[in-house]
Amino acid sequence: MNMVHKPIPPLVLPSDQDASGRTLGDEEITLVAEAIRSGTLTCTKGKFTREFETRFATLIGIGHAHACSSGSAAIHAAIAAIDPEPGDEIITSGITDMGALTPILYQGAIPVFADVDARTGNLTAASIAERLSPKTKAIIVTHLFGNPCDMTAIGELARSRDIPVIEDCAQAFFAQHRNQAIGSFGTLGCFSLQQGKHITTGEGGIVVSNDAALARRVYLFNNKAWGYGDPSPDHYFLALNYRMSELQGACALGQLPKLEDVVQKRVESAQKLTASLQGIPGVETPFVASTDKHVFWKYCLNIDQAIITGGAVGMGKVLKEVGIASAPRYIQKPAFRCEVIAKQRTFGKSRWPFTLARPEAIDYDAAKFPGTFTYLERVLVLPWNERYTEEHLDFLASAIRGAALRLAEGNGA
Ligand SMILES: *Cc1c(COP(=O)(O)O)cnc(C)c1O
C-alpha cells in the first residue's frame, strides 16, 4: 500500500485553451490568409462559410446546415425556427450550458426542467414524459460531454406527441446512436465551435436539419430575416444578425478534415483510461450504452462519497496537488438555481416571460430532481484532449488511483 503514496511527478497536460491542445495549424492559416486576401469577410458574399456548411451537412449526413456566430446563436435560431408562442414550454435539462437556455427566454418561451439520469446527466424519455403539458412546444436535449441521449426512446415519445426535438450537440461532434450521427435524429441539431469544443473557430456555431422549411427559417433568423435572393425581399420577422464571418468560415473549413481524427484519438485515450481505472472502490468510469458512441468532450468520473472522503470535491483537491485541474460538479448548481432563472432576471423588472408560466412549470423543488442533484454531487470532470499521450494517460490513471485510495483509507473500503 505504501506504493500509492509515492509522489507522482507533475506533468503538464495539453490544454484546449492554447496551442498545446488545439489542432490548429498551417491548413487554417492558409485558408484564413486566403479569405483576408480576397477582401470579402462576410459570408453573404464569400465562399468559405458556405463551403463549410455544405461539407458539414455531408459529414453529419443531413440535408441542410447553416453556420452562425456561436453555439448559443445556433440554439436561438433553432428555437426561433420552431417559433413558440409567448408562454409556450420547452422541456430541457438543468445540466447544460447557459447558452442552451437563455435563448428559450429570449423567444418568450418557458424552460421546463426535466430530471436527468444520475449516471450520465442526460435527459431520458421517462423524465421528459413527466414534464409534458399541453403547452409543450419543443424538447431540447443536451448530449452531455459527448455521451448520446437515448434518441430512440426520446424520438418515439416526441413523434407520438408531434413535438419537435432540438439536439444540443455542442459537446457531441460525430457521436453516434445506433450507428447514426447525433444531430440527425432531432428536428434540428445545434453545434458550437467555441474555443473549448472538439473543433473551434474561437466562437462559432452551426445548425443542421432535414426539414427545408425550418432550415430556411434558421437561415433567415441569422440574417435579420432578410429574404436574400427572393423576388421581393423584405425583413419577414423579428430576427438578428448571427452570421459567421468568412474568417471563422475559413478556419472552420481547415478544422473540419481534422475532426474525425480528433474524435478517434479522444475515444481511444478514454478507452485506455477507463481500462486502467477498473476496480477502484468509489470511482465509477463513464457509463456508455452499448448502442452508442461517446466522443469524450470531457472525461467524467462518478465519485461515491460514502467511500471517498470528501467525494468529488475531495478528489478534485488531491488531483490539484499534482497539477490536474478537474471540475467537481461541472456546473456548481443546476441551471434553475442560477439567478437569471431562479430570480427571473429578464427584461427590466417585468420577469417576462416567467409571468406567463404555469406554477408547476417553474417549480424547482429539489425533490423533483433527484437525478440532477445526485449527478452533480458525484461528477468529477477531467479535461480531455486529442493530444494525450500514453505518458499523460499513465499520469492521470496513477494520480486518480492514488487520490482515491488515499481518500478511501479508514472508510472500510
Ligand atoms: C458550449 C455549449 C453551448 C453554447 O455554445 P457557445 O458557442 O459557447 O455559445 C451550448 N450548449 C452546450 C451543451 C455547450 O457545451
Coordinates of C-alpha atoms and ligand atoms in Angstrom, one line a residue:
M1 CA 0.0 0.0 0.0
N2 CA 3.0 2.4 0.5
M3 CA 3.4 2.4 -3.2
V4 CA 0.3 4.7 -3.6
H5 CA 1.9 7.4 -1.5
K6 CA 4.9 7.6 -3.7
P7 CA 4.8 11.2 -5.1
I8 CA 3.7 11.4 -8.6
P9 CA 5.9 13.8 -10.6
P10 CA 3.6 16.6 -12.1
L11 CA 3.1 16.6 -15.8
V12 CA 1.5 19.5 -17.7
L13 CA -1.4 18.3 -19.7
P14 CA -2.2 19.8 -23.2
S15 CA -4.9 22.4 -22.9
D16 CA -7.7 23.3 -25.3
Q17 CA -7.2 26.9 -24.3
D18 CA -4.0 27.3 -26.2
A19 CA -1.8 25.7 -28.9
S20 CA -0.7 22.9 -26.7
G21 CA -4.1 21.2 -27.1
R22 CA -5.6 22.7 -30.2
T23 CA -5.3 21.0 -33.5
L24 CA -4.9 24.3 -35.4
G25 CA -2.1 24.8 -38.0
D26 CA -1.0 25.6 -41.5
E27 CA -4.2 24.5 -43.0
E28 CA -6.2 27.1 -41.1
I29 CA -3.6 29.8 -41.6
T30 CA -3.6 29.3 -45.4
L31 CA -7.4 29.4 -45.6
V32 CA -7.7 32.4 -43.3
A33 CA -5.0 34.2 -45.3
E34 CA -6.9 33.4 -48.5
A35 CA -10.0 34.9 -47.0
I36 CA -8.2 38.1 -46.0
R37 CA -6.5 38.5 -49.4
S38 CA -9.9 38.1 -51.1
G39 CA -11.1 41.2 -49.3
T40 CA -14.5 39.6 -48.6
L41 CA -15.0 38.9 -45.0
T42 CA -18.8 38.5 -44.9
C43 CA -20.4 35.1 -45.6
T44 CA -23.2 36.7 -47.6
K45 CA -20.6 37.3 -50.4
G46 CA -17.8 34.9 -49.6
K47 CA -17.3 31.2 -50.3
F48 CA -15.7 29.8 -47.1
T49 CA -18.6 29.7 -44.7
R50 CA -20.9 28.3 -47.4
E51 CA -18.4 25.6 -48.2
F52 CA -18.1 24.7 -44.5
E53 CA -21.9 24.4 -44.3
T54 CA -22.1 22.1 -47.3
R55 CA -19.3 19.8 -46.1
F56 CA -20.6 19.7 -42.5
A57 CA -24.0 18.7 -43.7
T58 CA -22.4 15.9 -45.7
L59 CA -20.4 14.7 -42.8
I60 CA -23.4 14.5 -40.5
G61 CA -25.5 13.0 -43.3
I62 CA -28.2 15.7 -43.2
G63 CA -29.9 17.9 -45.8
H64 CA -29.2 21.4 -44.6
A65 CA -26.6 23.2 -42.4
H66 CA -26.4 26.9 -41.5
A67 CA -23.4 28.4 -39.7
C68 CA -23.7 31.1 -37.2
S69 CA -21.8 33.2 -34.6
S70 CA -21.9 30.8 -31.6
G71 CA -23.5 27.7 -30.2
S72 CA -25.9 29.9 -28.2
A73 CA -26.9 31.6 -31.5
A74 CA -27.4 28.1 -33.0
I75 CA -29.8 27.2 -30.2
H76 CA -31.6 30.6 -30.5
A77 CA -32.0 30.2 -34.3
A78 CA -33.4 26.6 -33.8
I79 CA -35.9 27.8 -31.3
A80 CA -36.9 30.8 -33.4
A81 CA -37.4 28.5 -36.4
I82 CA -39.9 26.5 -34.3
D83 CA -41.5 29.8 -33.4
P84 CA -43.1 29.3 -30.0
E85 CA -45.9 31.5 -28.8
P86 CA -45.1 33.5 -25.7
G87 CA -45.6 31.2 -22.7
D88 CA -45.1 28.0 -24.6
E89 CA -43.0 25.5 -22.8
I90 CA -39.7 23.9 -23.9
I91 CA -38.5 20.9 -21.9
T92 CA -34.8 20.9 -21.2
S93 CA -32.1 19.9 -18.8
G94 CA -30.8 21.7 -15.7
I95 CA -27.3 20.4 -16.5
T96 CA -26.2 22.2 -19.6
D97 CA -24.5 25.3 -20.8
M98 CA -26.5 28.5 -20.0
G99 CA -26.2 29.3 -23.7
A100 CA -28.6 26.5 -24.4
L101 CA -31.2 28.0 -22.0
T102 CA -31.3 31.8 -22.3
P103 CA -32.4 31.7 -26.0
I104 CA -35.6 30.0 -24.7
L105 CA -36.4 33.1 -22.7
Y106 CA -35.4 35.5 -25.5
Q107 CA -38.0 33.8 -27.6
G108 CA -40.6 34.3 -24.9
A109 CA -40.9 30.6 -24.0
I110 CA -40.6 28.9 -20.6
P111 CA -37.8 26.5 -19.9
V112 CA -39.3 23.5 -18.1
F113 CA -36.6 21.4 -16.5
A114 CA -36.8 17.6 -16.6
D115 CA -34.7 15.4 -14.4
V116 CA -31.7 13.5 -15.7
D117 CA -30.2 10.1 -15.4
A118 CA -27.9 10.1 -12.4
R119 CA -25.3 8.1 -14.2
T120 CA -24.9 10.2 -17.4
G121 CA -26.5 13.6 -16.6
N122 CA -28.7 13.1 -19.7
L123 CA -32.4 13.6 -20.1
T124 CA -34.4 10.4 -20.6
A125 CA -37.7 9.7 -22.4
A126 CA -39.2 8.9 -19.0
S127 CA -38.1 12.2 -17.4
I128 CA -39.3 14.2 -20.4
A129 CA -42.7 12.5 -20.3
E130 CA -43.2 13.6 -16.7
R131 CA -42.9 17.2 -17.8
L132 CA -45.1 17.2 -20.9
S133 CA -48.1 19.5 -20.9
P134 CA -50.5 20.9 -23.5
K135 CA -48.2 23.9 -23.7
T136 CA -45.0 21.9 -24.6
K137 CA -43.8 23.3 -27.9
A138 CA -40.3 21.6 -28.1
I139 CA -37.8 19.4 -26.3
I140 CA -34.1 20.3 -26.2
V141 CA -31.7 17.5 -25.3
T142 CA -28.0 18.0 -24.5
H143 CA -25.7 15.1 -25.3
L144 CA -23.7 15.8 -22.2
F145 CA -19.9 15.6 -22.5
G146 CA -20.4 13.8 -25.9
N147 CA -22.4 10.9 -24.5
P148 CA -25.6 10.4 -26.5
C149 CA -29.1 10.6 -25.1
D150 CA -31.3 7.7 -25.9
M151 CA -32.6 9.2 -29.2
T152 CA -34.6 6.0 -30.0
A153 CA -36.8 6.4 -26.9
I154 CA -36.9 10.2 -27.0
G155 CA -37.7 10.2 -30.7
E156 CA -40.6 7.8 -30.2
L157 CA -42.0 9.9 -27.4
A158 CA -41.6 13.2 -29.4
R159 CA -43.2 11.7 -32.6
S160 CA -46.1 10.3 -30.6
R161 CA -46.9 13.8 -29.4
D162 CA -45.8 15.6 -32.6
I163 CA -43.3 17.7 -30.6
P164 CA -40.0 18.8 -32.3
V165 CA -36.7 17.9 -30.7
I166 CA -33.7 20.2 -30.8
E167 CA -30.4 18.2 -30.2
D168 CA -27.7 20.3 -28.5
C169 CA -24.6 18.6 -29.9
A170 CA -22.2 21.3 -28.8
Q171 CA -20.2 18.7 -26.9
A172 CA -21.0 15.8 -29.3
F173 CA -19.4 16.1 -32.7
F174 CA -19.5 12.8 -34.5
A175 CA -21.2 11.0 -31.6
Q176 CA -23.5 8.2 -32.7
H177 CA -26.6 6.3 -31.6
R178 CA -27.2 3.0 -33.3
N179 CA -24.5 3.9 -35.9
Q180 CA -26.3 7.2 -36.9
A181 CA -24.8 10.6 -36.3
I182 CA -26.0 12.6 -33.3
G183 CA -27.6 15.8 -34.6
S184 CA -29.5 13.9 -37.3
F185 CA -32.2 12.4 -35.0
G186 CA -33.9 15.6 -33.9
T187 CA -35.9 18.1 -35.9
L188 CA -32.9 20.4 -35.6
G189 CA -29.3 19.9 -34.3
C190 CA -27.0 22.6 -32.9
F191 CA -23.2 22.6 -32.6
S192 CA -20.7 25.0 -31.1
L193 CA -17.2 25.9 -32.3
Q194 CA -16.2 27.8 -29.2
Q195 CA -12.6 27.6 -28.1
G196 CA -13.0 24.5 -25.9
K197 CA -15.1 22.3 -28.2
H198 CA -13.8 19.4 -30.4
I199 CA -13.1 21.8 -33.3
T200 CA -13.0 25.6 -33.0
T201 CA -13.1 28.9 -34.7
G202 CA -12.8 30.8 -31.3
E203 CA -16.5 31.4 -31.4
G204 CA -19.0 29.9 -33.8
G205 CA -21.9 27.6 -34.3
I206 CA -23.9 25.6 -36.8
V207 CA -27.5 24.3 -37.1
V208 CA -28.4 21.2 -39.1
S209 CA -31.8 19.9 -40.2
N210 CA -33.5 17.7 -42.8
D211 CA -36.5 20.0 -42.8
A212 CA -36.1 22.5 -45.6
A213 CA -38.7 25.0 -44.3
L214 CA -37.2 25.0 -40.8
A215 CA -33.7 25.3 -42.1
R216 CA -34.8 28.3 -44.2
R217 CA -36.2 29.9 -41.0
V218 CA -32.8 29.3 -39.3
Y219 CA -31.0 30.9 -42.2
L220 CA -33.4 33.9 -42.1
F221 CA -33.2 34.3 -38.3
N222 CA -29.4 34.5 -38.6
N223 CA -29.8 37.2 -41.4
K224 CA -32.2 39.7 -39.8
A225 CA -34.9 37.7 -41.7
W226 CA -34.0 39.4 -44.9
G227 CA -35.0 37.3 -47.8
Y228 CA -31.8 37.3 -49.9
G229 CA -32.5 36.1 -53.4
D230 CA -36.2 36.3 -53.1
P231 CA -38.2 38.2 -55.9
S232 CA -39.3 40.9 -53.5
P233 CA -37.2 40.5 -50.3
D234 CA -38.3 42.1 -47.0
H235 CA -37.4 41.7 -43.3
Y236 CA -40.0 39.0 -42.7
F237 CA -40.0 38.7 -38.9
L238 CA -38.1 39.6 -35.7
A239 CA -34.6 38.3 -36.1
L240 CA -30.9 39.1 -35.5
N241 CA -27.6 39.1 -37.3
Y242 CA -26.0 35.9 -36.1
R243 CA -23.8 35.3 -39.1
M244 CA -20.5 33.6 -39.0
S245 CA -17.7 35.7 -40.7
E246 CA -15.5 34.4 -43.5
L247 CA -12.5 34.5 -41.1
Q248 CA -14.3 31.9 -39.0
G249 CA -15.7 30.1 -42.0
A250 CA -12.2 29.7 -43.4
C251 CA -10.8 28.5 -40.1
A252 CA -13.8 26.0 -39.8
L253 CA -13.0 24.7 -43.2
G254 CA -9.4 24.0 -42.1
Q255 CA -10.7 22.3 -38.9
L256 CA -13.3 20.1 -40.5
P257 CA -11.0 17.5 -42.1
K258 CA -9.3 17.0 -38.7
L259 CA -12.4 16.3 -36.8
E260 CA -12.6 12.5 -37.4
D261 CA -9.0 12.1 -36.1
V262 CA -9.6 14.4 -33.1
V263 CA -12.7 12.3 -32.1
Q264 CA -10.9 9.0 -32.7
K265 CA -8.0 9.9 -30.6
R266 CA -10.2 11.2 -27.8
V267 CA -12.2 8.0 -27.8
E268 CA -9.1 5.7 -27.9
S269 CA -7.5 7.6 -25.0
A270 CA -10.7 7.5 -23.0
Q271 CA -11.0 3.7 -23.5
K272 CA -7.4 3.3 -22.2
L273 CA -8.1 5.4 -19.2
T274 CA -11.3 3.5 -18.5
A275 CA -9.5 0.2 -18.7
S276 CA -6.8 1.3 -16.2
L277 CA -9.3 2.7 -13.7
Q278 CA -11.2 -0.5 -13.2
G279 CA -11.7 -1.8 -9.7
I280 CA -11.0 1.3 -7.7
P281 CA -13.5 1.4 -4.9
G282 CA -15.7 4.5 -5.0
V283 CA -14.7 5.5 -8.6
E284 CA -17.1 4.8 -11.5
T285 CA -15.9 5.2 -15.0
P286 CA -18.3 6.7 -17.7
F287 CA -21.5 4.8 -18.4
V288 CA -22.0 4.4 -22.2
A289 CA -24.9 2.5 -23.7
S290 CA -23.9 -0.4 -25.9
T291 CA -25.8 1.3 -28.8
D292 CA -23.8 4.5 -28.5
K293 CA -20.5 6.2 -29.4
H294 CA -19.5 8.7 -26.7
V295 CA -17.0 11.2 -28.1
F296 CA -15.5 12.5 -24.9
W297 CA -15.6 16.2 -24.9
K298 CA -14.6 15.7 -21.3
Y299 CA -14.0 12.5 -19.3
C300 CA -16.2 12.2 -16.3
L301 CA -15.9 10.0 -13.2
N302 CA -18.7 9.5 -10.7
I303 CA -17.3 9.5 -7.2
D304 CA -19.1 7.8 -4.3
Q305 CA -18.7 9.9 -1.2
A306 CA -19.6 7.1 1.0
I307 CA -16.2 5.6 0.1
I308 CA -14.1 8.6 -0.9
T309 CA -13.8 11.2 1.9
G310 CA -15.0 14.5 0.5
G311 CA -16.4 12.9 -2.6
A312 CA -15.7 14.5 -6.0
V313 CA -14.6 17.8 -4.3
G314 CA -12.1 15.9 -2.2
M315 CA -10.8 14.1 -5.3
G316 CA -10.5 17.4 -7.1
K317 CA -8.4 18.9 -4.3
V318 CA -6.0 15.9 -4.3
L319 CA -5.6 15.9 -8.1
K320 CA -4.9 19.7 -8.0
E321 CA -1.9 19.0 -5.8
V322 CA -0.3 17.2 -8.8
G323 CA -1.4 19.8 -11.3
I324 CA -4.6 18.2 -12.6
A325 CA -7.3 20.8 -13.0
S326 CA -10.5 18.8 -12.7
A327 CA -14.0 20.3 -12.2
P328 CA -16.0 18.7 -9.4
R329 CA -19.8 19.2 -10.0
Y330 CA -19.2 20.5 -13.6
I331 CA -21.6 23.4 -13.0
Q332 CA -21.8 24.4 -9.4
K333 CA -25.6 24.2 -9.3
P334 CA -28.4 23.2 -11.7
A335 CA -29.3 26.0 -14.2
F336 CA -32.6 26.6 -12.4
R337 CA -30.7 27.7 -9.3
C338 CA -28.9 30.4 -11.2
E339 CA -30.1 33.9 -10.7
V340 CA -31.3 34.5 -14.2
I341 CA -33.9 31.7 -13.8
A342 CA -34.4 31.4 -10.0
K343 CA -34.8 35.2 -9.6
Q344 CA -36.4 35.7 -13.1
R345 CA -33.9 38.4 -14.1
T346 CA -35.0 39.0 -17.7
F347 CA -36.4 42.2 -19.3
G348 CA -36.3 45.2 -17.0
K349 CA -38.3 44.4 -13.9
S350 CA -41.0 42.6 -15.8
R351 CA -39.9 39.0 -15.1
W352 CA -41.4 38.2 -18.5
P353 CA -41.9 35.6 -19.9
F354 CA -41.9 33.8 -16.5
T355 CA -45.1 35.8 -15.8
L356 CA -46.8 33.6 -18.4
A357 CA -45.8 30.3 -16.8
R358 CA -47.9 27.7 -15.1
P359 CA -46.8 27.5 -11.5
E360 CA -45.9 23.8 -11.9
A361 CA -43.7 24.6 -14.8
I362 CA -41.4 26.8 -12.7
D363 CA -41.5 24.7 -9.5
Y364 CA -37.8 23.9 -8.9
D365 CA -38.3 21.9 -5.7
A366 CA -35.2 19.7 -5.3
A367 CA -37.5 16.6 -4.7
K368 CA -38.4 16.8 -8.4
F369 CA -34.7 16.4 -9.4
P370 CA -33.1 13.5 -7.6
G371 CA -31.0 12.5 -10.7
T372 CA -29.9 16.1 -11.3
F373 CA -28.6 16.7 -7.8
T374 CA -27.1 13.2 -7.4
Y375 CA -25.3 13.6 -10.7
L376 CA -23.8 17.0 -9.8
E377 CA -22.8 15.8 -6.4
R378 CA -20.9 12.8 -7.8
V379 CA -19.4 14.0 -11.1
L380 CA -15.7 14.9 -11.4
V381 CA -15.0 16.3 -14.9
L382 CA -11.5 15.7 -16.2
P383 CA -10.1 17.9 -19.0
W384 CA -9.8 15.8 -22.2
N385 CA -7.7 16.2 -25.3
E386 CA -6.8 14.5 -28.5
R387 CA -3.1 15.2 -27.7
Y388 CA -2.9 13.0 -24.7
T389 CA 0.0 10.5 -24.9
E390 CA 0.5 7.2 -23.1
E391 CA 2.5 9.2 -20.6
H392 CA -0.4 11.6 -19.9
L393 CA -2.8 8.7 -19.5
D394 CA -0.5 6.8 -17.1
F395 CA -0.1 10.0 -15.2
L396 CA -3.8 10.6 -15.0
A397 CA -4.5 6.9 -14.0
S398 CA -1.9 6.8 -11.3
A399 CA -3.0 10.2 -9.9
I400 CA -6.6 9.2 -9.8
R401 CA -5.9 5.8 -8.3
G402 CA -3.6 7.3 -5.7
A403 CA -6.1 10.0 -4.7
A404 CA -8.9 7.5 -4.5
L405 CA -7.0 5.1 -2.3
R406 CA -5.7 7.8 -0.1
L407 CA -9.2 9.3 0.4
A408 CA -10.8 5.8 1.0
E409 CA -8.5 4.9 3.8
G410 CA -10.3 4.5 7.0
N411 CA -13.7 4.2 5.2
G412 CA -13.6 0.4 5.3
A413 CA -13.1 0.1 1.6
Ligands
LIG1 C1 -20.7 25.4 -25.4 C2 -22.1 25.0 -25.3 C3 -23.2 25.8 -25.7 C4 -23.0 27.2 -26.1 O1 -22.1 27.4 -27.1 P1 -21.3 28.8 -27.3 O2 -20.6 28.7 -28.6 O3 -20.4 28.9 -26.1 O4 -22.4 29.9 -27.3 C5 -24.5 25.3 -25.6 N1 -24.7 24.1 -25.2 C6 -23.7 23.3 -24.7 C7 -24.1 21.9 -24.2 C8 -22.4 23.7 -24.8 O5 -21.4 22.9 -24.3

